[in-house]
JSON list of C-alpha atoms in Angstrom, two decimals:
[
{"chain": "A", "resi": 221, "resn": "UNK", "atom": "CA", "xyz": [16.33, 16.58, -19.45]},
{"chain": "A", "resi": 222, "resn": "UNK", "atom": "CA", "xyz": [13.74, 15.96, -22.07]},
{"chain": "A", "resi": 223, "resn": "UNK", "atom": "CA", "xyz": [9.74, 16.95, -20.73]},
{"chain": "A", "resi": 224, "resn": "UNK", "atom": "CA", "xyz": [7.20, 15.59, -22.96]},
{"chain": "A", "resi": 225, "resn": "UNK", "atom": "CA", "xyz": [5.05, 17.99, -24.32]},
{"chain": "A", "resi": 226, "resn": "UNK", "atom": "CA", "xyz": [1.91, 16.94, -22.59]},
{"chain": "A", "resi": 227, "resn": "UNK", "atom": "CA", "xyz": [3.07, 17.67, -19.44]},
{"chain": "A", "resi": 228, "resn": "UNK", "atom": "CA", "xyz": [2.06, 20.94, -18.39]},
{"chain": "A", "resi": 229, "resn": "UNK", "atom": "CA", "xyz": [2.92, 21.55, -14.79]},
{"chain": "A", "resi": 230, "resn": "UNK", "atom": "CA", "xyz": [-0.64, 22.25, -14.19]},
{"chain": "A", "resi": 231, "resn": "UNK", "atom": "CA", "xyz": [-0.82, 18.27, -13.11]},
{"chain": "A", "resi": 232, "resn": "UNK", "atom": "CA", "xyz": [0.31, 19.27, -9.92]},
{"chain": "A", "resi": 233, "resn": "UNK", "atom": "CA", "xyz": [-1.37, 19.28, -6.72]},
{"chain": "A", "resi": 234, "resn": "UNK", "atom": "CA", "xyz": [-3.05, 22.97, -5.84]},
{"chain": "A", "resi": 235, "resn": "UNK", "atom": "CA", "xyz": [-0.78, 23.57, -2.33]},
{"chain": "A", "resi": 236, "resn": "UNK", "atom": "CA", "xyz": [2.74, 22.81, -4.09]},
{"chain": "A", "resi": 237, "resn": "UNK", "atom": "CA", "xyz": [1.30, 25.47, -7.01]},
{"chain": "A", "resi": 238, "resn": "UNK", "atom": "CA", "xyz": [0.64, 27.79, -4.64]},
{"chain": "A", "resi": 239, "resn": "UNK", "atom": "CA", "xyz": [4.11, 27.68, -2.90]},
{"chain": "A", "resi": 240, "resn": "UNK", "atom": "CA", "xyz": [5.04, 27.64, -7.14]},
{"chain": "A", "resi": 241, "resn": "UNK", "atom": "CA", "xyz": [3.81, 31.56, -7.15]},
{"chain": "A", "resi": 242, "resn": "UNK", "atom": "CA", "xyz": [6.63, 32.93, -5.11]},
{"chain": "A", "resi": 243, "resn": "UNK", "atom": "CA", "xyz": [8.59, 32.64, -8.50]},
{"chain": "A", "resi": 244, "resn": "UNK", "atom": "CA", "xyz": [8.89, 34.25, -11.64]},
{"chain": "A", "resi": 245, "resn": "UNK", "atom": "CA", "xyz": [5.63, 32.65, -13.88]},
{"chain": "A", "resi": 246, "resn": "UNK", "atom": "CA", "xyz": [8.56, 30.81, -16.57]},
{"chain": "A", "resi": 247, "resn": "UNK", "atom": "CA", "xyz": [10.60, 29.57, -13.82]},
{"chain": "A", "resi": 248, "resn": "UNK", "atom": "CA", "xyz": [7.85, 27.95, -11.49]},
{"chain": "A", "resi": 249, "resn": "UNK", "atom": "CA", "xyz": [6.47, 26.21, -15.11]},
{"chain": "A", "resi": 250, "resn": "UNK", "atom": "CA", "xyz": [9.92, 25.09, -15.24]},
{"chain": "A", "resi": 251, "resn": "UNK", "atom": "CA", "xyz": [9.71, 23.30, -11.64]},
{"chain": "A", "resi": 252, "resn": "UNK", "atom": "CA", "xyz": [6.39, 22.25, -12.01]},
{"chain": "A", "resi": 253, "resn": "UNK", "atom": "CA", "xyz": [6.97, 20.76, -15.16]},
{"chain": "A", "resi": 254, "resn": "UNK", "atom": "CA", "xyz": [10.38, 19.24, -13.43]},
{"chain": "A", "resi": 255, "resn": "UNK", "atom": "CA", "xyz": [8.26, 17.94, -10.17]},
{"chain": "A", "resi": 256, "resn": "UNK", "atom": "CA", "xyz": [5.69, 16.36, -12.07]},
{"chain": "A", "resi": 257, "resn": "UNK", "atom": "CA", "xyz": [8.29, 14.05, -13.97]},
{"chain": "A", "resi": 258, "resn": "UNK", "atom": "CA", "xyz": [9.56, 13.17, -10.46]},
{"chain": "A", "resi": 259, "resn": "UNK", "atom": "CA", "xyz": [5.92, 11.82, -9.38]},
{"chain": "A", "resi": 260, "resn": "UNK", "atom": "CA", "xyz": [5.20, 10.08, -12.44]},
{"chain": "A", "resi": 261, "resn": "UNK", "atom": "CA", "xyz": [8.98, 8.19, -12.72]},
{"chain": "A", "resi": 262, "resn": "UNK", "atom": "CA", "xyz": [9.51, 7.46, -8.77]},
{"chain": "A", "resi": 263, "resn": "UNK", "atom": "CA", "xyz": [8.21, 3.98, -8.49]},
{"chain": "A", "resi": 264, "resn": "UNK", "atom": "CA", "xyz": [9.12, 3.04, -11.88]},
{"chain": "A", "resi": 265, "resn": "UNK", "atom": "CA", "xyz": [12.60, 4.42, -12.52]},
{"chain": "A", "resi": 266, "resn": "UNK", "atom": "CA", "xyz": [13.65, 6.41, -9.54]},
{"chain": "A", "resi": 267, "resn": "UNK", "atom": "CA", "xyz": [17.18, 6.58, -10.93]},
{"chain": "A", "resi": 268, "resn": "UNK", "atom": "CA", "xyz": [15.22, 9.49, -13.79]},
{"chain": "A", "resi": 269, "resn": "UNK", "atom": "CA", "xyz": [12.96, 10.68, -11.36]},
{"chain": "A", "resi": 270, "resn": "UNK", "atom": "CA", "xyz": [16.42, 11.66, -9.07]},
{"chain": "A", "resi": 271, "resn": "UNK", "atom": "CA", "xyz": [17.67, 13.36, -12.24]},
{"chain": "A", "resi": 272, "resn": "UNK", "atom": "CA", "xyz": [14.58, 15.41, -12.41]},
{"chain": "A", "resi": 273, "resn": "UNK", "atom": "CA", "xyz": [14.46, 16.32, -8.90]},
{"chain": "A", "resi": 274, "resn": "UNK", "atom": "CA", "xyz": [18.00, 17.89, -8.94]},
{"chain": "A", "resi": 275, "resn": "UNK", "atom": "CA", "xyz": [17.17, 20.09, -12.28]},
{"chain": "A", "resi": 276, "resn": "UNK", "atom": "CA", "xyz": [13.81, 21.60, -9.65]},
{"chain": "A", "resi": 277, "resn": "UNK", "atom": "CA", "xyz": [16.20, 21.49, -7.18]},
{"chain": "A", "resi": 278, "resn": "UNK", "atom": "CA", "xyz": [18.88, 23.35, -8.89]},
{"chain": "A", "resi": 279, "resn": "UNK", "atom": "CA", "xyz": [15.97, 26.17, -10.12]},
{"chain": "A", "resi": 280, "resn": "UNK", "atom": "CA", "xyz": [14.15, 26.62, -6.39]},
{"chain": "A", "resi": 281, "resn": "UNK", "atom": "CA", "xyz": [16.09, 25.07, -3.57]},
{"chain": "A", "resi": 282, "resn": "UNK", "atom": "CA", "xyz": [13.92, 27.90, -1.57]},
{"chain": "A", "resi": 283, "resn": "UNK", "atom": "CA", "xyz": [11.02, 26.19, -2.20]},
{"chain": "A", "resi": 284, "resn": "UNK", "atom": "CA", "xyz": [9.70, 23.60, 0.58]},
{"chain": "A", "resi": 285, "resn": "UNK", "atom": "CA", "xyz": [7.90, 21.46, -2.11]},
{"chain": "A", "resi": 286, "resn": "UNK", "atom": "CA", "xyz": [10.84, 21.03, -3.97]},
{"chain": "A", "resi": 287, "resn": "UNK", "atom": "CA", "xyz": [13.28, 20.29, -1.37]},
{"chain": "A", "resi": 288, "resn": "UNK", "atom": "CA", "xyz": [10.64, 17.46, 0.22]},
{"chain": "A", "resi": 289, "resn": "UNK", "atom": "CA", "xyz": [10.09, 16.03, -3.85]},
{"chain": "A", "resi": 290, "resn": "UNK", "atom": "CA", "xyz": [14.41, 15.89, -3.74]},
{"chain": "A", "resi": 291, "resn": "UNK", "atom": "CA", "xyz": [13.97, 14.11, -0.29]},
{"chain": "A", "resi": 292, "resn": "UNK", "atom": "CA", "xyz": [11.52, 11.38, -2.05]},
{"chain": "A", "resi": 293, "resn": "UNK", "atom": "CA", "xyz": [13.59, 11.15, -4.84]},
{"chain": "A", "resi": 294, "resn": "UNK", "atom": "CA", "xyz": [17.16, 10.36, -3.22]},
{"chain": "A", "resi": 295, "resn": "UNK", "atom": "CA", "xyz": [14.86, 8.28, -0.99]},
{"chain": "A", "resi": 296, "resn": "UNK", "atom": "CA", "xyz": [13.77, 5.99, -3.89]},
{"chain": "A", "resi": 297, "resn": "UNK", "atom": "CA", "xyz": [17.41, 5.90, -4.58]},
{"chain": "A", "resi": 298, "resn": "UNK", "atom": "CA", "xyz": [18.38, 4.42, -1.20]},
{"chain": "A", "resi": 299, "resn": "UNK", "atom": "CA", "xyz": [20.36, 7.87, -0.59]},
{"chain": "A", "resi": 300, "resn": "UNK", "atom": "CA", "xyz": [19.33, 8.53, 2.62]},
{"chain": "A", "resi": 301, "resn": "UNK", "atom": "CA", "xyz": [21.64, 10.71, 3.60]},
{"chain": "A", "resi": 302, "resn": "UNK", "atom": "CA", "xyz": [20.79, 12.93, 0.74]},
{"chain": "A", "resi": 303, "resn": "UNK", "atom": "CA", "xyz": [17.36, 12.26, 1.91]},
{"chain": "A", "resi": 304, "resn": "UNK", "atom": "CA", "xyz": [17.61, 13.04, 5.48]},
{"chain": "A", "resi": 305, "resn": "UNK", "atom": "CA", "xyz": [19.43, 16.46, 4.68]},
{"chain": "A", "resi": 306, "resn": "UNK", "atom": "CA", "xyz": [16.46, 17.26, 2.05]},
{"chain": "A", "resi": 307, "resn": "UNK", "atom": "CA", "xyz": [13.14, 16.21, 4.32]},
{"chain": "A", "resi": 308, "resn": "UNK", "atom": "CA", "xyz": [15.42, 18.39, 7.22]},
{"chain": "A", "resi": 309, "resn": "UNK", "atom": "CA", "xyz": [15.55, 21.56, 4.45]},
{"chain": "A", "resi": 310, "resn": "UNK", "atom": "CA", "xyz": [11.59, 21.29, 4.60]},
{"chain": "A", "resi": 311, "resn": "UNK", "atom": "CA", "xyz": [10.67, 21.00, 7.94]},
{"chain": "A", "resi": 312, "resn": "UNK", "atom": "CA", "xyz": [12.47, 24.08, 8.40]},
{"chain": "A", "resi": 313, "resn": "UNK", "atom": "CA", "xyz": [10.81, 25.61, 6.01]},
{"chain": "A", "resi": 314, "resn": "UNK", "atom": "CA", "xyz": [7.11, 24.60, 6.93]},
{"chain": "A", "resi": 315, "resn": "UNK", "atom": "CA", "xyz": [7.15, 23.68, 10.38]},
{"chain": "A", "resi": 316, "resn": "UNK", "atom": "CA", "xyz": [5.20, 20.34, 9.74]},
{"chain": "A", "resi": 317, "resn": "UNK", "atom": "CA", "xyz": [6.07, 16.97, 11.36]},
{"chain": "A", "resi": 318, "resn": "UNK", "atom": "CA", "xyz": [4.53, 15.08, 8.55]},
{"chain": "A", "resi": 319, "resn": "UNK", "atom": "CA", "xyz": [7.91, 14.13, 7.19]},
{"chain": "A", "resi": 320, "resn": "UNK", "atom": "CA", "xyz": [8.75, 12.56, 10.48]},
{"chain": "A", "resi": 321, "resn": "UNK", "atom": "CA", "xyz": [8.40, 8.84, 10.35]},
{"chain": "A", "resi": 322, "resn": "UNK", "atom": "CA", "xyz": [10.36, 8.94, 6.60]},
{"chain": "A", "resi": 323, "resn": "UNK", "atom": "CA", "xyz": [13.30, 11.27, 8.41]},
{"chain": "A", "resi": 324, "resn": "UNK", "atom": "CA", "xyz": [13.18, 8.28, 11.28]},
{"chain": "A", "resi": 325, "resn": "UNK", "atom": "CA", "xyz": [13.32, 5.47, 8.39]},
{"chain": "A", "resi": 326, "resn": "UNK", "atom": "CA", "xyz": [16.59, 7.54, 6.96]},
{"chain": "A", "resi": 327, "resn": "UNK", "atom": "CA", "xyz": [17.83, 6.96, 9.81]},
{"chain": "A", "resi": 328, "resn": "UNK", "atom": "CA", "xyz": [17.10, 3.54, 9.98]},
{"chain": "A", "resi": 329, "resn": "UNK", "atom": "CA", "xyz": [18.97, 2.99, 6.12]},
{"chain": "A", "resi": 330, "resn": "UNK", "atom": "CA", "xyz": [22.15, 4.92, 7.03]},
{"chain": "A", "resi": 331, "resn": "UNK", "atom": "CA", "xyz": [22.62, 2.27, 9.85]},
{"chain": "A", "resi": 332, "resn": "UNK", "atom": "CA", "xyz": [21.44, 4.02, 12.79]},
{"chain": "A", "resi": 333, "resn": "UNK", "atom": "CA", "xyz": [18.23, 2.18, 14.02]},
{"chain": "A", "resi": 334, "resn": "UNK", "atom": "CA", "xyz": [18.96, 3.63, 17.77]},
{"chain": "A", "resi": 335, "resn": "UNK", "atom": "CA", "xyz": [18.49, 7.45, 16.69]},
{"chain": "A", "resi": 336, "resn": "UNK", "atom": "CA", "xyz": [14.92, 6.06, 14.79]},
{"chain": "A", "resi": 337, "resn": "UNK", "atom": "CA", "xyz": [13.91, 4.46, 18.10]},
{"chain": "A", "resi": 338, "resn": "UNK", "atom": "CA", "xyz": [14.63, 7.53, 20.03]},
{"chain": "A", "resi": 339, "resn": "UNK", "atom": "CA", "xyz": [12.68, 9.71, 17.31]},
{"chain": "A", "resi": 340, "resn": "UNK", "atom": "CA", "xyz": [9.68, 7.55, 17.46]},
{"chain": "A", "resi": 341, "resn": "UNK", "atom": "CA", "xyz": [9.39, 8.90, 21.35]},
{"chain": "A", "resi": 342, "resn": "UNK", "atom": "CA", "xyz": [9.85, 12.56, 20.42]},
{"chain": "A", "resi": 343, "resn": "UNK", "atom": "CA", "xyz": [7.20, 14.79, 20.76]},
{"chain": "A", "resi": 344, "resn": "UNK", "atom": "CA", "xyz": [6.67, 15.14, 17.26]},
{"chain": "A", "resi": 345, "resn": "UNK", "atom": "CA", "xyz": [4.97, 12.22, 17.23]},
{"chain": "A", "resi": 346, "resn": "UNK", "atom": "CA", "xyz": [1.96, 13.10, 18.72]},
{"chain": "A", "resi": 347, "resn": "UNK", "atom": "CA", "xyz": [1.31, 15.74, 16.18]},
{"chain": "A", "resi": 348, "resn": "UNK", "atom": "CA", "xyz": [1.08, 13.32, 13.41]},
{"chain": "A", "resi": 349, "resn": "UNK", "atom": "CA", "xyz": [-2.00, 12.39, 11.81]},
{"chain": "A", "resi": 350, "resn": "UNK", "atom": "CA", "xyz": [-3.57, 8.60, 12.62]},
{"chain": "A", "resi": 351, "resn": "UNK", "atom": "CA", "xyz": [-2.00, 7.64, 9.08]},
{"chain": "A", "resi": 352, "resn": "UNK", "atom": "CA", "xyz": [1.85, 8.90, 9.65]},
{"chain": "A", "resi": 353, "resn": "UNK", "atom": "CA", "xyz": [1.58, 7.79, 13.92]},
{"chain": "A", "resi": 354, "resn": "UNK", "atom": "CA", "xyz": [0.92, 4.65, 11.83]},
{"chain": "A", "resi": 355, "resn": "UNK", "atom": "CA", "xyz": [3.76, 4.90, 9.84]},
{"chain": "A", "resi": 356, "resn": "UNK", "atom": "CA", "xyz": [5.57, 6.24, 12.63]},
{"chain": "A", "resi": 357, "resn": "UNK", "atom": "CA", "xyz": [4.93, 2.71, 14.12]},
{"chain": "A", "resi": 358, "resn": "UNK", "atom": "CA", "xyz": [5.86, 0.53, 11.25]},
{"chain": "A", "resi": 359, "resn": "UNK", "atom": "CA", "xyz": [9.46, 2.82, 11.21]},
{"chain": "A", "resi": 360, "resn": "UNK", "atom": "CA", "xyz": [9.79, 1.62, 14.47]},
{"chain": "A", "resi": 361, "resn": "UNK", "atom": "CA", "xyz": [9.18, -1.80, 14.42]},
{"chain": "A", "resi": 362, "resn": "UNK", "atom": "CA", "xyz": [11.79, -2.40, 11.54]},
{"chain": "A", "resi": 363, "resn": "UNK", "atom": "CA", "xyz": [14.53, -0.55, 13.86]},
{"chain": "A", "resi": 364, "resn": "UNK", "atom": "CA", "xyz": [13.41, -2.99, 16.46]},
{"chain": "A", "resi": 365, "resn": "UNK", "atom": "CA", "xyz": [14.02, -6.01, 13.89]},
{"chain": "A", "resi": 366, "resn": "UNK", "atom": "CA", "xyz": [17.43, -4.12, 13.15]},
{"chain": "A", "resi": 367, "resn": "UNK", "atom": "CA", "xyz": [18.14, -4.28, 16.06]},
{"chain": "A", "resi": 368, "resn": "UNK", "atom": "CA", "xyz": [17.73, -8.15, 16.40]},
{"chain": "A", "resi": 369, "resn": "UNK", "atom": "CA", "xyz": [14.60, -7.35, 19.03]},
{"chain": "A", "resi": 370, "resn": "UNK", "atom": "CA", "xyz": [12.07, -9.63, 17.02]},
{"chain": "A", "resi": 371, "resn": "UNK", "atom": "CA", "xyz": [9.18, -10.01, 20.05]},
{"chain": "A", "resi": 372, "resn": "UNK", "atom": "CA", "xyz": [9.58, -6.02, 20.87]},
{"chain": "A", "resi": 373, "resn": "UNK", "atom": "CA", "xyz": [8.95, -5.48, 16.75]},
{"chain": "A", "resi": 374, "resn": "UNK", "atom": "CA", "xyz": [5.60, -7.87, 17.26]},
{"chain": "A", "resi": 375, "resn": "UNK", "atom": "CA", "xyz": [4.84, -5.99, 19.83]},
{"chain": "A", "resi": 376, "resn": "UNK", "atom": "CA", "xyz": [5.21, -2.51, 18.67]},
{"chain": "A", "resi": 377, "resn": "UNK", "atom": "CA", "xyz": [2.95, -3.65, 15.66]},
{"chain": "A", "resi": 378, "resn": "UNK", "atom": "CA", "xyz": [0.23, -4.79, 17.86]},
{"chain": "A", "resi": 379, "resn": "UNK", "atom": "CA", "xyz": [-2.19, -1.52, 18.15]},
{"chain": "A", "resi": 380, "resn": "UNK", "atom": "CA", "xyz": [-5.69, -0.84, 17.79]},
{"chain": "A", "resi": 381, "resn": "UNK", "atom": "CA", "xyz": [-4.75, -0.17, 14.09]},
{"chain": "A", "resi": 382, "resn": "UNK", "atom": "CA", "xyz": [-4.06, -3.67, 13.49]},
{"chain": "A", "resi": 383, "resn": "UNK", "atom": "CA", "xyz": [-6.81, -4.93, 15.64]},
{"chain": "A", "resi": 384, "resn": "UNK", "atom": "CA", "xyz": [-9.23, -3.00, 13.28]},
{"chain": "A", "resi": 385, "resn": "UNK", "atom": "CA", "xyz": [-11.81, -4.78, 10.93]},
{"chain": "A", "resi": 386, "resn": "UNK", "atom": "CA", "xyz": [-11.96, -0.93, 9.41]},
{"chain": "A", "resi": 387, "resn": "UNK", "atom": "CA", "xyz": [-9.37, -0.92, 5.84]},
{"chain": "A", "resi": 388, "resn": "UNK", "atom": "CA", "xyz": [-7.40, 2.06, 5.23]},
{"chain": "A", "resi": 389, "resn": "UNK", "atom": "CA", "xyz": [-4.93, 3.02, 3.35]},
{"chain": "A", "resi": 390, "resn": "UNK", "atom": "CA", "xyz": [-2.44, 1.71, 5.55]},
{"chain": "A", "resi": 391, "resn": "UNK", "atom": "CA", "xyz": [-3.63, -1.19, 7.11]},
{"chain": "A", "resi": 392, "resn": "UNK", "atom": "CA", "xyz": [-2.52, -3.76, 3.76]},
{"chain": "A", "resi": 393, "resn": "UNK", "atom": "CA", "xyz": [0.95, -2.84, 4.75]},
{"chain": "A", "resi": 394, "resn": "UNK", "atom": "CA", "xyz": [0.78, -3.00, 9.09]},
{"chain": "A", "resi": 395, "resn": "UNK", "atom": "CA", "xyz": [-0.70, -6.19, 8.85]},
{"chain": "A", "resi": 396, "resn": "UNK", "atom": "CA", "xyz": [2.12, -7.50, 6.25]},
{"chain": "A", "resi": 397, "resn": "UNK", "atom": "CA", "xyz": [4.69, -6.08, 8.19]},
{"chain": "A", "resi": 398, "resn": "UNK", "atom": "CA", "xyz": [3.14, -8.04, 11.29]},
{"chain": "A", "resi": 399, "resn": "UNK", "atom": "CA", "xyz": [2.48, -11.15, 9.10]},
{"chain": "A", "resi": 400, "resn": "UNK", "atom": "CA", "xyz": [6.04, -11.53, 8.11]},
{"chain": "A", "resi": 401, "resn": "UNK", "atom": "CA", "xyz": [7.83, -10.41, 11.58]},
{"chain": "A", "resi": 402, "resn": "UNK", "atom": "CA", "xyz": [5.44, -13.10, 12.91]},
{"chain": "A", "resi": 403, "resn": "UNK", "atom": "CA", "xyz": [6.79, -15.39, 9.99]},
{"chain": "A", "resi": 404, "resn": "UNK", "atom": "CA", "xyz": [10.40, -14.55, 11.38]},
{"chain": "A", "resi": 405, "resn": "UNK", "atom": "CA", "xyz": [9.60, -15.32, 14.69]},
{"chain": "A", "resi": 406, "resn": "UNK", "atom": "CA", "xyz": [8.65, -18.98, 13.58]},
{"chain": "A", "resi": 407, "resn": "UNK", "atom": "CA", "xyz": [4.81, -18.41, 14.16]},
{"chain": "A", "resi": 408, "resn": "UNK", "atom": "CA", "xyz": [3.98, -19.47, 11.15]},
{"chain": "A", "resi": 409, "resn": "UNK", "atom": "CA", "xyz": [0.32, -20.50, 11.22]},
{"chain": "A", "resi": 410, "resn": "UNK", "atom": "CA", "xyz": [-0.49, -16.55, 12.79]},
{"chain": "A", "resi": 411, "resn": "UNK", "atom": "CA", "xyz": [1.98, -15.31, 9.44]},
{"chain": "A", "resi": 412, "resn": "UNK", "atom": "CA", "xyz": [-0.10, -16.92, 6.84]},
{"chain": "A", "resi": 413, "resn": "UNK", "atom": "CA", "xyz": [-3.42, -15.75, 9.34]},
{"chain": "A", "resi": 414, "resn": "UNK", "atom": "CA", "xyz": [-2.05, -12.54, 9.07]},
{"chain": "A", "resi": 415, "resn": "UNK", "atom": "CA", "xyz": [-1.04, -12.08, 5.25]},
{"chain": "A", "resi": 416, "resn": "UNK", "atom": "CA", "xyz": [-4.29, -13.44, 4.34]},
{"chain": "A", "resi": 417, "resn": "UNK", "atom": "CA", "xyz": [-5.71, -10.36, 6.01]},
{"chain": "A", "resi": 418, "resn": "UNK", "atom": "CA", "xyz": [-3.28, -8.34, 4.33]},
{"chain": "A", "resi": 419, "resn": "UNK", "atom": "CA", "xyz": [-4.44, -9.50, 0.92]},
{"chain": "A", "resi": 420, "resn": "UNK", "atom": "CA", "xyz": [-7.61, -9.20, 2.03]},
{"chain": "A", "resi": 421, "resn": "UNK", "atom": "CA", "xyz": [-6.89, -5.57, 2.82]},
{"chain": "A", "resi": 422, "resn": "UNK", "atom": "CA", "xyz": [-4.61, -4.88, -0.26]},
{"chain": "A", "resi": 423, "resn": "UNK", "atom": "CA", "xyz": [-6.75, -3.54, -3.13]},
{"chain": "A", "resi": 424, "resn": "UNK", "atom": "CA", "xyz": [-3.80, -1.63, -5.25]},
{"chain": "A", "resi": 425, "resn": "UNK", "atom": "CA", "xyz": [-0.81, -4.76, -4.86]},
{"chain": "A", "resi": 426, "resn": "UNK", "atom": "CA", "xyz": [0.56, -2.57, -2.27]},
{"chain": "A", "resi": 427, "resn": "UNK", "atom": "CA", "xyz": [2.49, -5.73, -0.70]},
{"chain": "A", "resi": 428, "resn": "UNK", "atom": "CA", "xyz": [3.35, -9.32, -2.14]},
{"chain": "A", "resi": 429, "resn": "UNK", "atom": "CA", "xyz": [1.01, -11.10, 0.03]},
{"chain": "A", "resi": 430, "resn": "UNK", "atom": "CA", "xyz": [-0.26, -13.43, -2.03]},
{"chain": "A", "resi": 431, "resn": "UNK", "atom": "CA", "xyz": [3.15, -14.23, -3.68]},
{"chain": "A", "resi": 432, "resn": "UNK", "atom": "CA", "xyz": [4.14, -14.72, 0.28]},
{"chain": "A", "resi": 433, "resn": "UNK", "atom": "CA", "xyz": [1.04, -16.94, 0.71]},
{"chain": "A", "resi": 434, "resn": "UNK", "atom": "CA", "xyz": [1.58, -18.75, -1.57]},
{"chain": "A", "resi": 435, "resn": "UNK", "atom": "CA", "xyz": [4.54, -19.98, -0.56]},
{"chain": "A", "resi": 436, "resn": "UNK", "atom": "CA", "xyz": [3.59, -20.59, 2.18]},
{"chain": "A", "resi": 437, "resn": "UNK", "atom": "CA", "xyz": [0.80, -22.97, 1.00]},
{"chain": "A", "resi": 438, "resn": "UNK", "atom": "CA", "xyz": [3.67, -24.34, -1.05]},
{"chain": "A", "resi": 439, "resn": "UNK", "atom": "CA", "xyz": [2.65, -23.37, -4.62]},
{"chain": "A", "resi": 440, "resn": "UNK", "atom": "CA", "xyz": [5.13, -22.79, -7.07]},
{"chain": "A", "resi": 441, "resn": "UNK", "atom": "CA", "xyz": [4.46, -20.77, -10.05]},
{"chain": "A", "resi": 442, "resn": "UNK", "atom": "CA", "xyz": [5.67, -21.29, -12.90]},
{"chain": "A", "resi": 443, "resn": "UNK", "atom": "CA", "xyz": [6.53, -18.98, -16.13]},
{"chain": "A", "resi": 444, "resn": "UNK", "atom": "CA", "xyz": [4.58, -20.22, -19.09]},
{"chain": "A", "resi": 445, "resn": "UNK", "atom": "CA", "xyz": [7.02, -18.63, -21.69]},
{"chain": "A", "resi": 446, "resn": "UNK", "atom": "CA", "xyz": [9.96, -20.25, -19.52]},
{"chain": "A", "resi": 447, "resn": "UNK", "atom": "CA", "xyz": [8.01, -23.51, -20.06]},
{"chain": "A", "resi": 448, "resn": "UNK", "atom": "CA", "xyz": [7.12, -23.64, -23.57]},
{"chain": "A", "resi": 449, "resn": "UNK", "atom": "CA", "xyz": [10.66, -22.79, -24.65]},
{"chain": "A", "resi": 450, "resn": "UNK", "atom": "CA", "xyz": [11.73, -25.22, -22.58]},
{"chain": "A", "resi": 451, "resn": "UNK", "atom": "CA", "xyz": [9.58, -27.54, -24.59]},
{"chain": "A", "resi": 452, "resn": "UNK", "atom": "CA", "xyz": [10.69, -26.46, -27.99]},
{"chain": "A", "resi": 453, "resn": "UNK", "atom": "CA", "xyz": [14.17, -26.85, -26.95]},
{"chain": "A", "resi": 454, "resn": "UNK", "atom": "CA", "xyz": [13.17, -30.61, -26.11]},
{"chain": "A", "resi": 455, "resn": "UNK", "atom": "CA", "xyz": [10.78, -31.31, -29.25]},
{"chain": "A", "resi": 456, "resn": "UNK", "atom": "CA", "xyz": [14.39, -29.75, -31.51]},
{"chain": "A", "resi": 457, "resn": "UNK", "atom": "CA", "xyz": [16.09, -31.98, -29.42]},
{"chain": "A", "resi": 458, "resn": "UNK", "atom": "CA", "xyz": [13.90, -35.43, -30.24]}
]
């Protein structure tokens, strides 16, 4: 598939390089080249940045970076079975439990919101950092909802995390997750409490809280270039 020319490989983050040096120089430019056409196209068209992770896939399947950038991909692509089988492939190969909560949430998109439960009391749990034992916690509150246990998902949110006044890079999306399983529940007045402190928390558009707050309130917006052609229709009509 077609690289532009200004991407180098060199974009990529200094660890995944070095695990890049275990290959021939041409070939790990190749996959670096590969992976960083993966990061740039995953949130906007994860359908190319899949393509892009089979080619680095194809060229170093031995390589743990690769195999977890695959995972992300097929992930993207609501492939989680593809996924699961990739973020396995590099916890193998590194050891790490990092990719724990997104092998749980696999789990949870292939149907199975049991076997995410039961990983979210594993062992490996404890080894995460505060920001994936976070993430661990989210995984398992939307297995809970799966599951049709809406007070047990409230209450797995509730944490000392959520309690904070402190904003990280996480807490925009636990307190939107609580806001809107408190919104299910029919607590409505503590949902729009709560996505207003998700906004308030939100400084990249992370989540759609105000779009959800806004409803909420009861606004309705309205697309001005829906309107005025609506309007010229009318005035060609008179």
């Amino acid at each position: 598939m077609p690289i532009p020319d200004d991407v180098t490989g060199d974009e990529i983050d200094k660890d995944v390089r070095q695990e890049l040096m275990s290959l021939p120089k041409t070939l790990a430019e190749d996959v670096a080249r590969n992976l960083v056409m993966v990061a740039k196209l995953i949130d906007e068209d994860p359908e190319k940045a899949y393509a892009y992770s089979r080619i680095a896939l194809r060229l170093a399947s031995r390589v743990a970076a690769v195999r977890e950038a695959a995972g992300f991909a097929a992930y993207a692509t609501q492939k989680y079975a593809e996924a699961l089988a990739e973020f396995r492939a590099a916890r193998r190969m590194t050891g790490s439990v990092e990719l724990w909560p997104v092998m749980a949430d696999c789990e949870r998109g292939l149907g199975r919101p049991e076997r995410a439960m039961a990983m979210a009391g594993e062992p490996e749990v404890q080894k995460l950092d505060k920001a994936g034992q976070v993430e661990m916690r989210l995984v398992a509150a939307g297995a809970r909802r799966d599951m049709g246990q809406l007070d047990a998902a409230i209450v797995t949110l509730q944490s000392p995390e959520l309690a904070s006044n402190s904003v990280q890079p996480w807490t925009a999306r636990l307190r939107y997750a609580y806001a809107d399983a408190l919104l299910e529940a029919g607590r409505e007045g503590e949902a729009r409490e709560w996505f207003a402190k998700a906004l308030e928390a939100d400084k990249d558009g992370s989540t759609d809280a105000s779009d959800r707050l806004a409803e909420l309130d009861g606004v309705e917006f309205v697309d001005a270039a829906v309107e005025d052609e609506a309007e010229t229709d009318e005035e060609q009509q008179d």
